[in-house]
PDB file of C-alpha atoms in Angstrom:
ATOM      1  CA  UNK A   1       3.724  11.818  12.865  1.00 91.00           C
ATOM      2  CA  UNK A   2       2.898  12.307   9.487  1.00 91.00           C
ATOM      3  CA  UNK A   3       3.951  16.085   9.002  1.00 94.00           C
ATOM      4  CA  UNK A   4       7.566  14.996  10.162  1.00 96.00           C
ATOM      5  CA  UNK A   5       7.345  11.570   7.975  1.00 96.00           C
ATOM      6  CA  UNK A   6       6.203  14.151   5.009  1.00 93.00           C
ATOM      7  CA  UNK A   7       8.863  16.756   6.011  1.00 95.00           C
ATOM      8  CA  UNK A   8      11.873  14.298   5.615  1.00 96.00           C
ATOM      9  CA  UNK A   9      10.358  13.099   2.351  1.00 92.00           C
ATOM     10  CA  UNK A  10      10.599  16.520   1.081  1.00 91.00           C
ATOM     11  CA  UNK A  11      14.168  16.545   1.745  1.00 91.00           C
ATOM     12  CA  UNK A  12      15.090  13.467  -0.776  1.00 88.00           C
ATOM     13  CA  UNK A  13      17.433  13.796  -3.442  1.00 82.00           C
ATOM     14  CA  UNK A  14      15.134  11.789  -5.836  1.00 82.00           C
ATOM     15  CA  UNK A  15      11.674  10.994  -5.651  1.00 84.00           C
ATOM     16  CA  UNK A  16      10.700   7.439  -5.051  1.00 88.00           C
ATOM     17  CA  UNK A  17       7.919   6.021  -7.357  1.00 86.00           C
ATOM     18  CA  UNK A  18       7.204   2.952  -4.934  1.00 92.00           C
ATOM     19  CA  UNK A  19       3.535   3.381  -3.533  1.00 92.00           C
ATOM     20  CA  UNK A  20       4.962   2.443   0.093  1.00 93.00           C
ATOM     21  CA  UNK A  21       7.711   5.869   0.051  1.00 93.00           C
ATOM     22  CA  UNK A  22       4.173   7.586   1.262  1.00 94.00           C
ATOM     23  CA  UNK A  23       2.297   8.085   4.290  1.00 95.00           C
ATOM     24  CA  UNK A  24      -1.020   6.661   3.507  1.00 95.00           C
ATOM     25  CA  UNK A  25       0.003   2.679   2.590  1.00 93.00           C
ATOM     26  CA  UNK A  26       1.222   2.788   6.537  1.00 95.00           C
ATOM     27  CA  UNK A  27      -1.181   4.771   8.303  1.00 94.00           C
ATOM     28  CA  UNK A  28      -4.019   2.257   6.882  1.00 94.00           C
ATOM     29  CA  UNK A  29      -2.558  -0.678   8.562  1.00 93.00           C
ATOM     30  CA  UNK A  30      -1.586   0.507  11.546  1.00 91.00           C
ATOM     31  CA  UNK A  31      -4.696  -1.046  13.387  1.00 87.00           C
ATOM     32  CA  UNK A  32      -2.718  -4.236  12.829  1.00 89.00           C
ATOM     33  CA  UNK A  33       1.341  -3.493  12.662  1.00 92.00           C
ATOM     34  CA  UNK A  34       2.651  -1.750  15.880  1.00 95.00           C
ATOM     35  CA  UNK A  35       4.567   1.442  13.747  1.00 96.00           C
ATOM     36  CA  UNK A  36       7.529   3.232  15.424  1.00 96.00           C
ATOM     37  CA  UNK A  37      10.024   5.595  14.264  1.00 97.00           C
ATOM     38  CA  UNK A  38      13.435   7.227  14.845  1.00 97.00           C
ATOM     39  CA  UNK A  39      15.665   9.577  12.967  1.00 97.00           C
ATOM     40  CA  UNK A  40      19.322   7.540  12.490  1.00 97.00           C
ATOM     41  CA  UNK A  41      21.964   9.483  11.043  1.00 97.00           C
ATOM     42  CA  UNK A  42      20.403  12.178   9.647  1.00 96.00           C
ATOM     43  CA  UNK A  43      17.467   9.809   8.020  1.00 97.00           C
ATOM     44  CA  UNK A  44      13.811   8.962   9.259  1.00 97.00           C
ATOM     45  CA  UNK A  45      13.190   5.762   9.940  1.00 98.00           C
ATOM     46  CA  UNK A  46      10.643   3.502  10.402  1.00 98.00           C
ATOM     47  CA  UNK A  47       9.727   0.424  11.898  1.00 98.00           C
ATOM     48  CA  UNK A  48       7.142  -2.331  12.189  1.00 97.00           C
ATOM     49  CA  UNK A  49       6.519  -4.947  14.484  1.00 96.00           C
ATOM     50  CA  UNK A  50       3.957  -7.712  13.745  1.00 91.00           C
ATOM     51  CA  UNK A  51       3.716 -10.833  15.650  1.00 89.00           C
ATOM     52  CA  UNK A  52       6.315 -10.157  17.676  1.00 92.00           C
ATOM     53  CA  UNK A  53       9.313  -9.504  15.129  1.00 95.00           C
ATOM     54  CA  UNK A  54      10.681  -6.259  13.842  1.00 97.00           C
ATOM     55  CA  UNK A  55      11.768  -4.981  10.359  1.00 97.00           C
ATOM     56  CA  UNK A  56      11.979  -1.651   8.606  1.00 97.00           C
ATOM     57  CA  UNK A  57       9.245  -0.908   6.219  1.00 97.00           C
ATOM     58  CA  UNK A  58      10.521   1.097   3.880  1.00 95.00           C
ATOM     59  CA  UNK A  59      14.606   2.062   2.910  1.00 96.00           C
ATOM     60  CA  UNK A  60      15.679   5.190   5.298  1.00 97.00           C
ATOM     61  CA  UNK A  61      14.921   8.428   3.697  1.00 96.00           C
ATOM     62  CA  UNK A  62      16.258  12.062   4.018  1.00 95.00           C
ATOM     63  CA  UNK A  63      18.659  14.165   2.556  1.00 93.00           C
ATOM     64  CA  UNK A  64      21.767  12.245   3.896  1.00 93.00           C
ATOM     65  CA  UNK A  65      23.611   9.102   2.979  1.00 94.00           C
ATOM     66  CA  UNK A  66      20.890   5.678   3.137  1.00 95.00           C
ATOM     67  CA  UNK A  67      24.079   3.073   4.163  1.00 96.00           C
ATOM     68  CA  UNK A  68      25.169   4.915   7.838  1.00 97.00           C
ATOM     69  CA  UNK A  69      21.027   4.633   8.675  1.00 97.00           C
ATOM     70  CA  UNK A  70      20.686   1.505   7.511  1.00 97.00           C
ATOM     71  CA  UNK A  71      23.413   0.006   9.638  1.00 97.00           C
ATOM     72  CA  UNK A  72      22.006   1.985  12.844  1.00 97.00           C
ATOM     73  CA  UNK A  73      18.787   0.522  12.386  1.00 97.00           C
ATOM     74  CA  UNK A  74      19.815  -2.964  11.949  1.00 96.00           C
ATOM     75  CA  UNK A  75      21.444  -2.196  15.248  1.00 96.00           C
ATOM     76  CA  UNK A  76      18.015  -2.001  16.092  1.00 95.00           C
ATOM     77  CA  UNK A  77      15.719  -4.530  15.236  1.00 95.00           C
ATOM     78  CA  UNK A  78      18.545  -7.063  15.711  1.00 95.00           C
ATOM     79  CA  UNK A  79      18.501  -6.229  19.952  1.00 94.00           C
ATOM     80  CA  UNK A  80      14.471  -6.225  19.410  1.00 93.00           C
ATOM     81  CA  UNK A  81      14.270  -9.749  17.279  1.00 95.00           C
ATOM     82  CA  UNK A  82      15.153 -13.211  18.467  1.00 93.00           C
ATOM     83  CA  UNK A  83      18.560 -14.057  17.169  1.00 90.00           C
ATOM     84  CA  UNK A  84      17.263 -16.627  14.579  1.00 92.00           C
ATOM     85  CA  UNK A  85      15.671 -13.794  12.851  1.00 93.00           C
ATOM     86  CA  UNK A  86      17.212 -12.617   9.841  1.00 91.00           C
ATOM     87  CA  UNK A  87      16.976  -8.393   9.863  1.00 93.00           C
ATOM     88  CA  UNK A  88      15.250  -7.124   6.683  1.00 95.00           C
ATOM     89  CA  UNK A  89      14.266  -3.262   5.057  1.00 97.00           C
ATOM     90  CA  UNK A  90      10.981  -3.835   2.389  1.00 95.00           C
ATOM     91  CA  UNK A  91      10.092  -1.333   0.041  1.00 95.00           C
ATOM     92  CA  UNK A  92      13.530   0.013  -1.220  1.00 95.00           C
ATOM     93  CA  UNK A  93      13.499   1.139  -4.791  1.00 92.00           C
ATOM     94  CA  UNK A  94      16.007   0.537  -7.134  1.00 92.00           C
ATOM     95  CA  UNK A  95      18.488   3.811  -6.269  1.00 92.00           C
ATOM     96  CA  UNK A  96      18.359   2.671  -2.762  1.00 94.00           C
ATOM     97  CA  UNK A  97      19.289  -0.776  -3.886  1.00 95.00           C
ATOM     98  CA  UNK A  98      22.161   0.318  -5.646  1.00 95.00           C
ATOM     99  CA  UNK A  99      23.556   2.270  -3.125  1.00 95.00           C
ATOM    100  CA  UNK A 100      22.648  -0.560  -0.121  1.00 96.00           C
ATOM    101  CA  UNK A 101      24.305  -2.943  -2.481  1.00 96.00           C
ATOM    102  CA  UNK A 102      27.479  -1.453  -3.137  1.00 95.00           C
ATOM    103  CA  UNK A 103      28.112  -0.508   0.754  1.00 94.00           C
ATOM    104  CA  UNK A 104      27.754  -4.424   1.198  1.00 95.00           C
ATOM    105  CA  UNK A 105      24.133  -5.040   1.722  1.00 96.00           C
ATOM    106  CA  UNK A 106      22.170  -8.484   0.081  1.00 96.00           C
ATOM    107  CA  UNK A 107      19.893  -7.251  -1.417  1.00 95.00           C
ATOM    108  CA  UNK A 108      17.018  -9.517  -3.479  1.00 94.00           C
ATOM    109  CA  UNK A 109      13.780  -8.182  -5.513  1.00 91.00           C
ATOM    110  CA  UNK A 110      10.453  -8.752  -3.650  1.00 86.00           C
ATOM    111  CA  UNK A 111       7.103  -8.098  -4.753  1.00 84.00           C
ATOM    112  CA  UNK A 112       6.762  -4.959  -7.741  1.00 83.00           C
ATOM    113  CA  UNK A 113       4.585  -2.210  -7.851  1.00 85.00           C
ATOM    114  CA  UNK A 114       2.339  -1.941 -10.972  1.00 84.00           C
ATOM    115  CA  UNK A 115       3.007   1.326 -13.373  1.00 85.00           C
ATOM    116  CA  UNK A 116       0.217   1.602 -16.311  1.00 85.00           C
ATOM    117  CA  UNK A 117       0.396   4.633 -18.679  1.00 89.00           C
ATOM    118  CA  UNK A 118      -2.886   6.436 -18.704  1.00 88.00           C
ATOM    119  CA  UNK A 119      -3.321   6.421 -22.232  1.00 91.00           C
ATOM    120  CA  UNK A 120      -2.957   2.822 -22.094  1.00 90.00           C
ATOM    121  CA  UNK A 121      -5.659   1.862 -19.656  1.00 88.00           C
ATOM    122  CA  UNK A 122      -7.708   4.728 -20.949  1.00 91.00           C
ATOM    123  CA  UNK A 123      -7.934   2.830 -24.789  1.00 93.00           C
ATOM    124  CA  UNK A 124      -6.795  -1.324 -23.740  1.00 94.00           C
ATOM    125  CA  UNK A 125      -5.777  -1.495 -27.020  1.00 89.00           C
ATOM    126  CA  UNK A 126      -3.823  -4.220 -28.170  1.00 89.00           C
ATOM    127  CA  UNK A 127      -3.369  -8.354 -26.727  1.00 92.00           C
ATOM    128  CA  UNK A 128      -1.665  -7.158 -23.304  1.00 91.00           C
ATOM    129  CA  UNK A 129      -5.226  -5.769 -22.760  1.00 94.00           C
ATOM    130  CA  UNK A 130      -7.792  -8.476 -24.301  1.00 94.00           C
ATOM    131  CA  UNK A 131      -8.698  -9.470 -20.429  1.00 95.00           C
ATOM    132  CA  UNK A 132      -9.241  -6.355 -19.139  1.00 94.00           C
ATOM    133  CA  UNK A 133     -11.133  -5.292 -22.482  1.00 95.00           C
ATOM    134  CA  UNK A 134     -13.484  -8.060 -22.363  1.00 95.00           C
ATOM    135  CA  UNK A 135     -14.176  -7.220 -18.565  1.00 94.00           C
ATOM    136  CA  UNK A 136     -14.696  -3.888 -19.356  1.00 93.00           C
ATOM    137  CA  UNK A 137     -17.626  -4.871 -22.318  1.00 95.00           C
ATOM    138  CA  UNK A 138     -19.182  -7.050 -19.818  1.00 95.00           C
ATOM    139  CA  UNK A 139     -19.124  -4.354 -17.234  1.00 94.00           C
ATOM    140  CA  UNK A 140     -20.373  -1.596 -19.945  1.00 95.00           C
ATOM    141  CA  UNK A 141     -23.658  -3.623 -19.771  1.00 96.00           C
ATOM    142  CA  UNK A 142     -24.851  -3.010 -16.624  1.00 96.00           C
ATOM    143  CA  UNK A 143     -24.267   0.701 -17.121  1.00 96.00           C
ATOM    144  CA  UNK A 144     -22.738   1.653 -14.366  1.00 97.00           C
ATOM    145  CA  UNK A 145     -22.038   5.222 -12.929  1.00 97.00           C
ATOM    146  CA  UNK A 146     -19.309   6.156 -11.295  1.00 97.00           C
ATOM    147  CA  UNK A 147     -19.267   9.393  -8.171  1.00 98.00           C
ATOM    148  CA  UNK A 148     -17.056  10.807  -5.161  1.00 98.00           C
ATOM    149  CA  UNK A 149     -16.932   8.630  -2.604  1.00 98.00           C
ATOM    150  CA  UNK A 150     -18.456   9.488   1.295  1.00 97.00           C
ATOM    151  CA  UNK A 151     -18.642   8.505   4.530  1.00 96.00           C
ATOM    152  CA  UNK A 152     -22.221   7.847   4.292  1.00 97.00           C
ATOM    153  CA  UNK A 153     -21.082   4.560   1.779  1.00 98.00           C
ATOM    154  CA  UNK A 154     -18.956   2.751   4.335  1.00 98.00           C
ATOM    155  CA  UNK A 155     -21.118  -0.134   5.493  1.00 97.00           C
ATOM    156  CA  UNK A 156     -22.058  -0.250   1.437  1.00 98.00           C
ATOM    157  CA  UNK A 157     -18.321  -0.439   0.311  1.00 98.00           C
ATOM    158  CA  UNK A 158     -17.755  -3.431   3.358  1.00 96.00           C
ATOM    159  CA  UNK A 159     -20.436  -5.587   1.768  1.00 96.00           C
ATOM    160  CA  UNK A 160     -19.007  -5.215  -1.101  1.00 96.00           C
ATOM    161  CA  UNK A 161     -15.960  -6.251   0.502  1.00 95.00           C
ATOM    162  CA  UNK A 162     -17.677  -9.099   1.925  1.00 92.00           C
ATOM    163  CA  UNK A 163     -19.132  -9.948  -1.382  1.00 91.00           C
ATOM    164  CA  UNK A 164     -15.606 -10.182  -3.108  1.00 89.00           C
ATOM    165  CA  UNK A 165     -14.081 -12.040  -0.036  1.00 85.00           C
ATOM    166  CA  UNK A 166     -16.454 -14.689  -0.254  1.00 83.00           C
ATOM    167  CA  UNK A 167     -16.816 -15.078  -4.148  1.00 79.00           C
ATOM    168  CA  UNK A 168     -12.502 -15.953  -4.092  1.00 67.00           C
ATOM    169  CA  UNK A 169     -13.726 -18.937  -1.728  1.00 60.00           C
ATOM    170  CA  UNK A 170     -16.283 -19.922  -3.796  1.00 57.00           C
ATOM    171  CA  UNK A 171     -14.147 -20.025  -6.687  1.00 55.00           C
ATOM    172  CA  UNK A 172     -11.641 -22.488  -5.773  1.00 55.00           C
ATOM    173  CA  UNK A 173      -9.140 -20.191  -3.779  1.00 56.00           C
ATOM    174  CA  UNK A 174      -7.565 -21.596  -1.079  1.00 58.00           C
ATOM    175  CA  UNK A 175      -9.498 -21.062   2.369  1.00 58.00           C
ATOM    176  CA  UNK A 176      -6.582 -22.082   4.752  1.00 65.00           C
ATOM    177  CA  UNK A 177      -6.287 -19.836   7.815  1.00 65.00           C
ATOM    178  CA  UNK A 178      -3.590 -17.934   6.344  1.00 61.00           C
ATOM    179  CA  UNK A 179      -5.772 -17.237   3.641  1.00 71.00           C
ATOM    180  CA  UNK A 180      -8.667 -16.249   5.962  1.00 72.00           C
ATOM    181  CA  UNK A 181      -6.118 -13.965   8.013  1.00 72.00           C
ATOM    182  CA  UNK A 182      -5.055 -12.084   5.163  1.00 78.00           C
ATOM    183  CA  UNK A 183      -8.659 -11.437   3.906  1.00 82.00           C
ATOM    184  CA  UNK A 184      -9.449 -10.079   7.193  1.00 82.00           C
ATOM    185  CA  UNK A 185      -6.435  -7.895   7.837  1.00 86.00           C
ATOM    186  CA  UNK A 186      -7.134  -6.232   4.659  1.00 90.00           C
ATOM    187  CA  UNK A 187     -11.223  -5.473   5.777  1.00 91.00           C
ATOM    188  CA  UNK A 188      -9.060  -3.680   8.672  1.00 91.00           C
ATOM    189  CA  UNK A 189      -7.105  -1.730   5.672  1.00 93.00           C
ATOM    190  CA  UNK A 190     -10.276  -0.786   3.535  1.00 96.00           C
ATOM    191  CA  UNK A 191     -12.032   0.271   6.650  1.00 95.00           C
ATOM    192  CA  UNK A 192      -9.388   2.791   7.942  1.00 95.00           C
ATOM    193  CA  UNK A 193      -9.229   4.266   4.229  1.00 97.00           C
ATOM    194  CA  UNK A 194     -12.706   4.734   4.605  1.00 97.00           C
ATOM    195  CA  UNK A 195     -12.639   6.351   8.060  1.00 96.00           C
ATOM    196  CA  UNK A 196      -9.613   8.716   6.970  1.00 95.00           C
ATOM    197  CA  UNK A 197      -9.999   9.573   3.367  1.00 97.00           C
ATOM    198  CA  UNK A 198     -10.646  12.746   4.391  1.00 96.00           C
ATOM    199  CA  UNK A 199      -7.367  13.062   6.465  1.00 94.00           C
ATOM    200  CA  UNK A 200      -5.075  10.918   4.723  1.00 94.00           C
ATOM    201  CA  UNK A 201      -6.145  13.366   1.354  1.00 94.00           C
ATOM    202  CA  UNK A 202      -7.288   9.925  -0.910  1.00 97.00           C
ATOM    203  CA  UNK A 203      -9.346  10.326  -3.707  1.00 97.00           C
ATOM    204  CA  UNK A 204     -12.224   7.511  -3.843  1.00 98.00           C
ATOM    205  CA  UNK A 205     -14.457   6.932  -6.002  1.00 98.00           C
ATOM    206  CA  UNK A 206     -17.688   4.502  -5.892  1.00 98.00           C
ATOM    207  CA  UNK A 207     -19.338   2.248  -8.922  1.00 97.00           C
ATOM    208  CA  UNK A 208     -22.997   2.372  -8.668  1.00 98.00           C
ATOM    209  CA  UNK A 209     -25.593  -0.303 -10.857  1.00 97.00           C
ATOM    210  CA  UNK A 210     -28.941   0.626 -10.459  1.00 96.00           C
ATOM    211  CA  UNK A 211     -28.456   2.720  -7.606  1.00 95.00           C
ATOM    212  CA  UNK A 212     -26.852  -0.389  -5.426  1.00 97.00           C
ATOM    213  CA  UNK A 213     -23.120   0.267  -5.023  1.00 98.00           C
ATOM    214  CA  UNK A 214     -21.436  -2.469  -7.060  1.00 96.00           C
ATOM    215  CA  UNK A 215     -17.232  -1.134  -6.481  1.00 96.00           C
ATOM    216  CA  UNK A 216     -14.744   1.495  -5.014  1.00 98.00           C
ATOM    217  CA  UNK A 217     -11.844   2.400  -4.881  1.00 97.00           C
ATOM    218  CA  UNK A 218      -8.964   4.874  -3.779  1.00 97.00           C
ATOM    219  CA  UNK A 219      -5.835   6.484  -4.385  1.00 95.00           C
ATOM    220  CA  UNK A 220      -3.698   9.188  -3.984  1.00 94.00           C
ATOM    221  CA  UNK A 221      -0.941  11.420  -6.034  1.00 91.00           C
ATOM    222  CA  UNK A 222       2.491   9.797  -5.443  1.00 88.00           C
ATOM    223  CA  UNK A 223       4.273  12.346  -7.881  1.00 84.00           C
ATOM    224  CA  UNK A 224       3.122  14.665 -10.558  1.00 84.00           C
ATOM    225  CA  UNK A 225       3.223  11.832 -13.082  1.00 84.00           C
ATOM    226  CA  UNK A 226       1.743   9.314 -10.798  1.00 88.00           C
TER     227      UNK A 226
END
């Protein structure tokens, strides 16, 4: 699935800078969203059913037009939803929105991606950065080491996990079930990054202070500037 998701990205006219235009964001949750896809007029397409109800998860992509696909699939997911069920595409950048817009589409900004400049993060100079800064000096204390990540640090990297989890309870957060569902869905997420790193080609790395792993992380190229 992900050699002919990869192949139709390689046919866009533009490259998308949104995290979610890759494979990796959707393979990791796919323990808890059913995933199907179709090509529709020339365009891959895919879709995602949670709870019952269907929507696209990311704007149609290929080298032909985006408005004839997205019309097919809302053809779709409207015979697949209950009819009080609005139909909705997430994850279209702002060249898809343009074009969905102007062929008659609503569309209305959801949540952003985050874009830092490396220099930036690399010197947190300046007041946009005093909060990271000072968390960096307090985190310089501990001297902390930082190394490749491996499958040998999974159950580490899930207490940690566990350890962040219930630190946002203990600091006020809200602990509603919503709340609780969300932090577990995401344990699902961090574990199948761990599992696949390998496979999905992620870079992770793992914070170590005094030998006891303290953070990790992951991530993967989405362009040759990002």
């Amino acid at each position: 699935h992900g050699d002919i998701f990869l192949e139709y990205q390689s046919r866009r006219k533009s490259a998308s800078e949104l995290a979610h235009s890759a494979f990796q964001p959707h393979y990791i949750w796919s323990d808890l969203l059913e995933y199907r896809w179709a090509i529709l007029e020339g365009l891959f397409c895919l879709f995602a059913t949670s709870h019952g109800v269907t929507h696209v998860a990311l704007a149609p992509f290929g080298l032909a037009a985006i408005e004839p696909a997205a019309t097919c699939a809302f053809e779709h997911i409207a015979r697949m939803n209950p009819s009080h069920i609005p139909s909705r595409i997430d994850n279209v950048d702002e060249a898809e929105a343009t074009a969905l817009r102007a062929a008659g589409f609503t569309v209305t900004q959801g949540t952003s991606d985050y874009l830092y400049l490396r220099d930036e993060i690399i010197n947190l100079s300046g007041n946009r950065f005093r909060s990271q800064r000072g968390a960096y000096n307090q985190a310089a204390r501990f001297s902390p080491t930082l190394r490749p990540f491996s499958s040998l640090d999974i159950a580490d990297c899930l207490t940690v996990f566990e350890q962040w989890a219930t630190e946002q309870w203990d600091a006020g957060e809200s602990n509603d079930s919503l709340n609780l569902m969300m932090k577990q869905d995401a344990r699902f997420a961090h574990h199948a990054v761990m599992k696949g790193y390998r496979e999905l080609v992620l870079t992770g790395r793992v914070v170590e202070v005094n030998n006891i792993v303290a953070g990790y992380t992951f991530g993967f190229p989405l362009s040759q500037e990002t």
